[in-house]
Amino acid sequence: MRPGSFGSGVAVVAMLAAGAALGASREANRADPIVGEETAVLTDAPNVPPPIHRNHATRVVVHLEVKEVEGQLADGVRYVFWTFGGRVPGKFIRIREGDEVEFHLDNHPDNKNPHNIDLHAVNGPGGGAAASLTAPGHSSVFSFKALNPGLFVYHCATAPVAMHVGNGMYGMILVEPKEGLSKVDHEYYLMQSDFYTQGKNGEKGLQPFSMEKVIDEKPEYIVFNGAVGSTTGDKALTAKVGDTVRLFVGDGGPNVVSSFHAIGQIFDTVYPEGAMSAPTHNVQTTTVPAGGAAIAEFRMSVPGTFILVDHSLERAFNRGALAQLKVTGPEDKLVYSGKQFDLVYQPEGAGARAATGERQVVLAPAARSKEERIKLGAEVFANNCQACHQQDGQGVPDAFPPLAGSDYLNGDKIRAIKTVTGGLEQPLTVNGKGFNGVMPAWTLSDEDIANVLTFVYSKWDNSGQEVTPQEVKLHRVTAGAKETKE
Amino acid sequence: MGAAAVFVVAILAVASPAAAAAGAERGGLVTIPPGLYTPFQRVKAANSGETEAQAPEAIAAFAMDRAPVTNAEYLGFVTAHPEWRKSWTKTLFADGRYLGRWPADLDFGHAEAGDRPVTDVSWFAARAYCKTRGLDLPTTAQWEYALADAGRDEARVRARSLEWFSRPNGAGPGAIGGPVNGYGVGNLIGLVWEWTEDFNAYAITAESRDPNGNDSAAVCGGAAAGIADASDYPAFMRASMRASLKANYTADMLGFRCAGGAP
Amino acid sequence: MTRSRALKVMQAFAAVAALALGAAAAGPGGWPGSSLYNLESRWTDQDGGSVALDAFAGAPVVVAMGYTTCRDICPAIVADMMWVERHLPPGATSRVRFAFFSFDSEADTPERLKLYAESHGLDPRRWTLLRADDSAARELAAALDVPWRPNDRNGFDHAAVLTLLDGKGEIAFQQRGTQASSDELLGRLKGLIAKGE
Ligand SMILES: [Cu+2]
């Protein structure tokens, strides 16, 4: 199933699509005799333990250690995570239906808090929680038989549950059906979750947990695999053209449901909610409920960077719910042409390709000093630019160029005014990295453009120069928005 | 026991002035005035699906240590009571991690540790310590009543608790001291968890998420079910911590203080 | 007092104490470290006799805690113990003991305990009902891991826990919750008997 002939893609899709209901009945799994014993292989995200080739049930011993550890939630933002296994999300556990799991929950002696575990793969009170409340420095043992196949979330269920989960206490357990899952080239583990820090998104330093925000369900961060940028840049998932990829996607919550989507890649097969019984095909976006999961399978047809997001987009571009899958290999112009023509499209009037937005632009108050300009510019930035260039100005690798320390920006003020007012579509190089995206033209007022650029120049080690409305008026490419009074 | 027991008593008599002096150094007992306290957990009456609102309990005046018992104080105790030294103590009374930070039976390590709360002590050990001072462990109600501080500064107390949970674990608790609350009691939060006499009173259900407590085949009377204020996360945390313990357990961040009837 | 001075004083104590107590490490009765018989509390039985816990040593004993005015779970606990009693293997009936410890230090006087035993037909050759002060009850409940507390209806909220102790007072098995038939506990008990306990 290696790439080469693109015709094989059809076969692959057919193979992935073939998946009918998988797995045996509860009764059969209950009765399945246990042969032998093994110790579970546990992995940290994005890795997944190897497929199971056994054709019988066995006793699987799982040792999961709870650790409260300080780590990075976002650039410069530290957080004390409560984890199953030292990282967020918790270790991935892989067993086969019919297996008997001997579960050891070990609460590390350095920890402050008691913890337990509720595995959604368990039939029994609390999913194991009732049997596993464990004081620091102690461990609990219980066992269960895996009666139902599927991909399941596990999490801590110690009161206050939203705090334990909010601090990172979730992971996934895959109960493979007897038939096994189809062979793929890559399996990855991706888990979305929401975090509630006392400081606002981006505020640096060690951030305490905010009880108020979790109660109000107002997360500061919504991320994949426990941190902003956990799975981007050189930590992106990888594949080659022609490869088949299986994503085990979970949502730890505690509160936010995910609209999981891969930009530019259709899921050939989805096992909705991680259930093995009714796979669906040709899916664009699949819902992953808090405390739930989904399996998405697809074959890469063309190279590129595919961005995995919660398609509730504010979360992806402003709060962190964004991962990348980088695919290398030959182009297939039949499947995707790339840009073929670059024509000027001029319906009535100029500025039609400008991002006017729906709202009427309200006359911005005129800044009376550079400080005021920076202050007002911060707002313009948050409202218009941050979604792509990110709050810290670092942009998103391969998609949105950085403004922080950008040679393109700092090199030429007039060019910057032209870029923002006229938009930018040609390939360009920022700090040695190539970008070829589309930045819309901004029909903001001269005042707003001056403010936002002055703000950008004042931040992130940029040159610190001021841009005045007069300069914008002189150099702008598109007309400014009609400045109306409310 | 016979002769040996008599001898222990004799040593006790000699040792207790020293212990009392150490207590006086850091302020010793504080008197807490009487009042009403509504337990955090509500109780489900036997054979009823209903969760009754927990009636406020009358708390009589009592005395309580201003701060948790320190390593230095505990050293005095194990010196006088060899049966509570780490190498002597039986697993019925304290698990294998008892006094785990202490390098040896009569050595708590660094000098600075002297002012820090003693941790890795079991309920049995903590209780035995208090008995030698003619005191008990505080009941959960007494402890929570002291923390509630008649409602003073409630928001700040909660915020400080949450900050403590968010602080990285590491070297262990800091030294006692610092500000006290309206009753004159200090260090109830922010240093260590603390044992209470009836720590297991509400542990009747281990499944904290079940609003109806648990099945009637397992409990008599009633079980803890429902809580007074679902938004009081620190109170949940304390309740969960107590529920996770057994009397011979010890933990790195778990200490105690003593209390008794009004002096 | 400075730490070094404190240490010296304490070490002096230690030396004396160690001399006096050198043999005590194994415990008064030489019980294993986890044995319930290390508890030194004294109890009063239904005949008014004073009993130390290690009075039960030497043979398996089925232990539970409750109180006689308890209307819901305690009768079920006692019924479970009686079920075990009925299913004892022949030959073991004279060895195995059943002990019911009360939380209710006030109401459960020896007379009351005796009345309770008689009205439930508990054979005094096998059954002992006991009471002690609050502190002793709390200590035993802690050692047996029985959560409990007084409630505002003149009774106690508590868990149903049946504990099987071996001849040395170590916990061989615990049944949490009451059951129609306490098979697992009975199985463990038979195992102990087979080993000659
Ligand atoms: Cu937890």
PDB file of C-alpha atoms in Angstrom, chain A residues 90-184:
ATOM      1  CA  GLY A  90      -2.531  10.657  29.691  1.00  0.00           C
ATOM      2  CA  LYS A  91      -0.879   7.522  28.374  1.00  0.00           C
ATOM      3  CA  PHE A  92      -2.617   5.730  25.547  1.00  0.00           C
ATOM      4  CA  ILE A  93      -3.680   2.214  26.545  1.00  0.00           C
ATOM      5  CA  ARG A  94      -4.396  -0.441  23.928  1.00  0.00           C
ATOM      6  CA  ILE A  95      -6.101  -3.743  24.688  1.00  0.00           C
ATOM      7  CA  ARG A  96      -8.291  -6.249  22.865  1.00  0.00           C
ATOM      8  CA  GLU A  97     -11.924  -6.990  23.565  1.00  0.00           C
ATOM      9  CA  GLY A  98     -12.325  -9.902  25.960  1.00  0.00           C
ATOM     10  CA  ASP A  99      -9.071  -8.987  27.747  1.00  0.00           C
ATOM     11  CA  GLU A 100      -9.040  -8.847  31.496  1.00  0.00           C
ATOM     12  CA  VAL A 101      -7.274  -5.717  32.672  1.00  0.00           C
ATOM     13  CA  GLU A 102      -5.545  -5.627  36.035  1.00  0.00           C
ATOM     14  CA  PHE A 103      -5.363  -1.914  36.633  1.00  0.00           C
ATOM     15  CA  HIS A 104      -2.891  -0.350  39.062  1.00  0.00           C
ATOM     16  CA  LEU A 105      -3.434   3.317  39.752  1.00  0.00           C
ATOM     17  CA  ASP A 106      -0.274   4.601  41.406  1.00  0.00           C
ATOM     18  CA  ASN A 107      -0.472   8.040  43.031  1.00  0.00           C
ATOM     19  CA  HIS A 108       3.079   9.389  43.190  1.00  0.00           C
ATOM     20  CA  PRO A 109       4.241  10.262  46.734  1.00  0.00           C
ATOM     21  CA  ASP A 110       5.258  13.796  45.676  1.00  0.00           C
ATOM     22  CA  ASN A 111       1.657  14.564  44.771  1.00  0.00           C
ATOM     23  CA  LYS A 112      -0.571  16.670  46.998  1.00  0.00           C
ATOM     24  CA  ASN A 113      -3.915  15.276  45.984  1.00  0.00           C
ATOM     25  CA  PRO A 114      -5.948  12.107  45.985  1.00  0.00           C
ATOM     26  CA  HIS A 115      -7.008  10.849  42.546  1.00  0.00           C
ATOM     27  CA  ASN A 116      -8.983   8.042  40.994  1.00  0.00           C
ATOM     28  CA  ILE A 117      -9.833   6.857  37.496  1.00  0.00           C
ATOM     29  CA  ASP A 118     -13.031   6.387  35.550  1.00  0.00           C
ATOM     30  CA  LEU A 119     -12.436   4.440  32.357  1.00  0.00           C
ATOM     31  CA  HIS A 120     -15.332   4.693  29.961  1.00  0.00           C
ATOM     32  CA  ALA A 121     -14.358   1.215  28.767  1.00  0.00           C
ATOM     33  CA  VAL A 122     -15.481  -0.278  32.085  1.00  0.00           C
ATOM     34  CA  ASN A 123     -18.886  -1.663  32.956  1.00  0.00           C
ATOM     35  CA  GLY A 124     -19.089  -1.121  36.708  1.00  0.00           C
ATOM     36  CA  PRO A 125     -19.830   1.595  39.256  1.00  0.00           C
ATOM     37  CA  GLY A 126     -17.941   4.762  38.499  1.00  0.00           C
ATOM     38  CA  GLY A 127     -16.083   3.072  35.663  1.00  0.00           C
ATOM     39  CA  GLY A 128     -13.489   2.110  38.260  1.00  0.00           C
ATOM     40  CA  ALA A 129     -13.679   5.372  40.189  1.00  0.00           C
ATOM     41  CA  ALA A 130     -15.529   3.767  43.076  1.00  0.00           C
ATOM     42  CA  ALA A 131     -12.655   1.321  43.473  1.00  0.00           C
ATOM     43  CA  SER A 132      -9.725   3.602  42.886  1.00  0.00           C
ATOM     44  CA  LEU A 133      -9.758   6.688  45.100  1.00  0.00           C
ATOM     45  CA  THR A 134      -6.084   6.783  46.000  1.00  0.00           C
ATOM     46  CA  ALA A 135      -4.202   8.940  48.489  1.00  0.00           C
ATOM     47  CA  PRO A 136      -0.796  10.383  47.529  1.00  0.00           C
ATOM     48  CA  GLY A 137       1.897   7.744  47.949  1.00  0.00           C
ATOM     49  CA  HIS A 138      -0.540   4.869  47.599  1.00  0.00           C
ATOM     50  CA  SER A 139      -1.886   2.723  44.842  1.00  0.00           C
ATOM     51  CA  SER A 140      -5.177   1.046  44.091  1.00  0.00           C
ATOM     52  CA  VAL A 141      -5.755  -2.112  42.132  1.00  0.00           C
ATOM     53  CA  PHE A 142      -8.930  -3.242  40.430  1.00  0.00           C
ATOM     54  CA  SER A 143      -9.686  -5.334  37.412  1.00  0.00           C
ATOM     55  CA  PHE A 144     -12.262  -5.402  34.676  1.00  0.00           C
ATOM     56  CA  LYS A 145     -13.079  -7.368  31.569  1.00  0.00           C
ATOM     57  CA  ALA A 146     -13.324  -5.422  28.321  1.00  0.00           C
ATOM     58  CA  LEU A 147     -16.803  -6.258  27.108  1.00  0.00           C
ATOM     59  CA  ASN A 148     -17.258  -3.579  24.449  1.00  0.00           C
ATOM     60  CA  PRO A 149     -14.853  -2.671  21.671  1.00  0.00           C
ATOM     61  CA  GLY A 150     -14.194   0.967  20.837  1.00  0.00           C
ATOM     62  CA  LEU A 151     -12.111   4.008  21.604  1.00  0.00           C
ATOM     63  CA  PHE A 152     -12.807   5.276  25.091  1.00  0.00           C
ATOM     64  CA  VAL A 153     -11.829   8.239  27.204  1.00  0.00           C
ATOM     65  CA  TYR A 154     -10.601   7.757  30.745  1.00  0.00           C
ATOM     66  CA  HIS A 155     -10.354  10.516  33.331  1.00  0.00           C
ATOM     67  CA  CYS A 156     -10.022  11.291  36.999  1.00  0.00           C
ATOM     68  CA  ALA A 157     -13.350  11.514  38.780  1.00  0.00           C
ATOM     69  CA  THR A 158     -12.288  12.815  42.165  1.00  0.00           C
ATOM     70  CA  ALA A 159     -14.334  15.740  43.457  1.00  0.00           C
ATOM     71  CA  PRO A 160     -14.238  18.478  42.298  1.00  0.00           C
ATOM     72  CA  VAL A 161     -14.177  16.587  39.016  1.00  0.00           C
ATOM     73  CA  ALA A 162     -14.024  19.655  36.785  1.00  0.00           C
ATOM     74  CA  MET A 163     -10.842  20.702  38.568  1.00  0.00           C
ATOM     75  CA  HIS A 164      -9.125  17.339  38.210  1.00  0.00           C
ATOM     76  CA  VAL A 165     -10.121  17.106  34.569  1.00  0.00           C
ATOM     77  CA  GLY A 166      -9.468  20.808  34.050  1.00  0.00           C
ATOM     78  CA  ASN A 167      -5.907  20.244  35.219  1.00  0.00           C
ATOM     79  CA  GLY A 168      -5.258  17.563  32.617  1.00  0.00           C
ATOM     80  CA  MET A 169      -6.505  14.255  33.993  1.00  0.00           C
ATOM     81  CA  TYR A 170      -7.707  12.354  30.923  1.00  0.00           C
ATOM     82  CA  GLY A 171      -6.421   9.992  28.311  1.00  0.00           C
ATOM     83  CA  MET A 172      -7.676   7.225  26.058  1.00  0.00           C
ATOM     84  CA  ILE A 173      -7.985   3.473  26.002  1.00  0.00           C
ATOM     85  CA  LEU A 174      -8.560   1.609  22.756  1.00  0.00           C
ATOM     86  CA  VAL A 175     -10.357  -1.711  23.022  1.00  0.00           C
ATOM     87  CA  GLU A 176      -9.587  -3.316  19.696  1.00  0.00           C
ATOM     88  CA  PRO A 177     -12.245  -5.492  18.144  1.00  0.00           C
ATOM     89  CA  LYS A 178     -11.342  -9.164  17.653  1.00  0.00           C
ATOM     90  CA  GLU A 179     -10.878  -8.588  13.936  1.00  0.00           C
ATOM     91  CA  GLY A 180      -8.349  -5.882  14.651  1.00  0.00           C
ATOM     92  CA  LEU A 181      -8.347  -2.588  12.817  1.00  0.00           C
ATOM     93  CA  SER A 182      -7.306  -2.353   9.186  1.00  0.00           C
ATOM     94  CA  LYS A 183      -3.621  -1.866   8.564  1.00  0.00           C
ATOM     95  CA  VAL A 184      -2.588   1.755   8.078  1.00  0.00           C
TER      96      VAL A 184
END
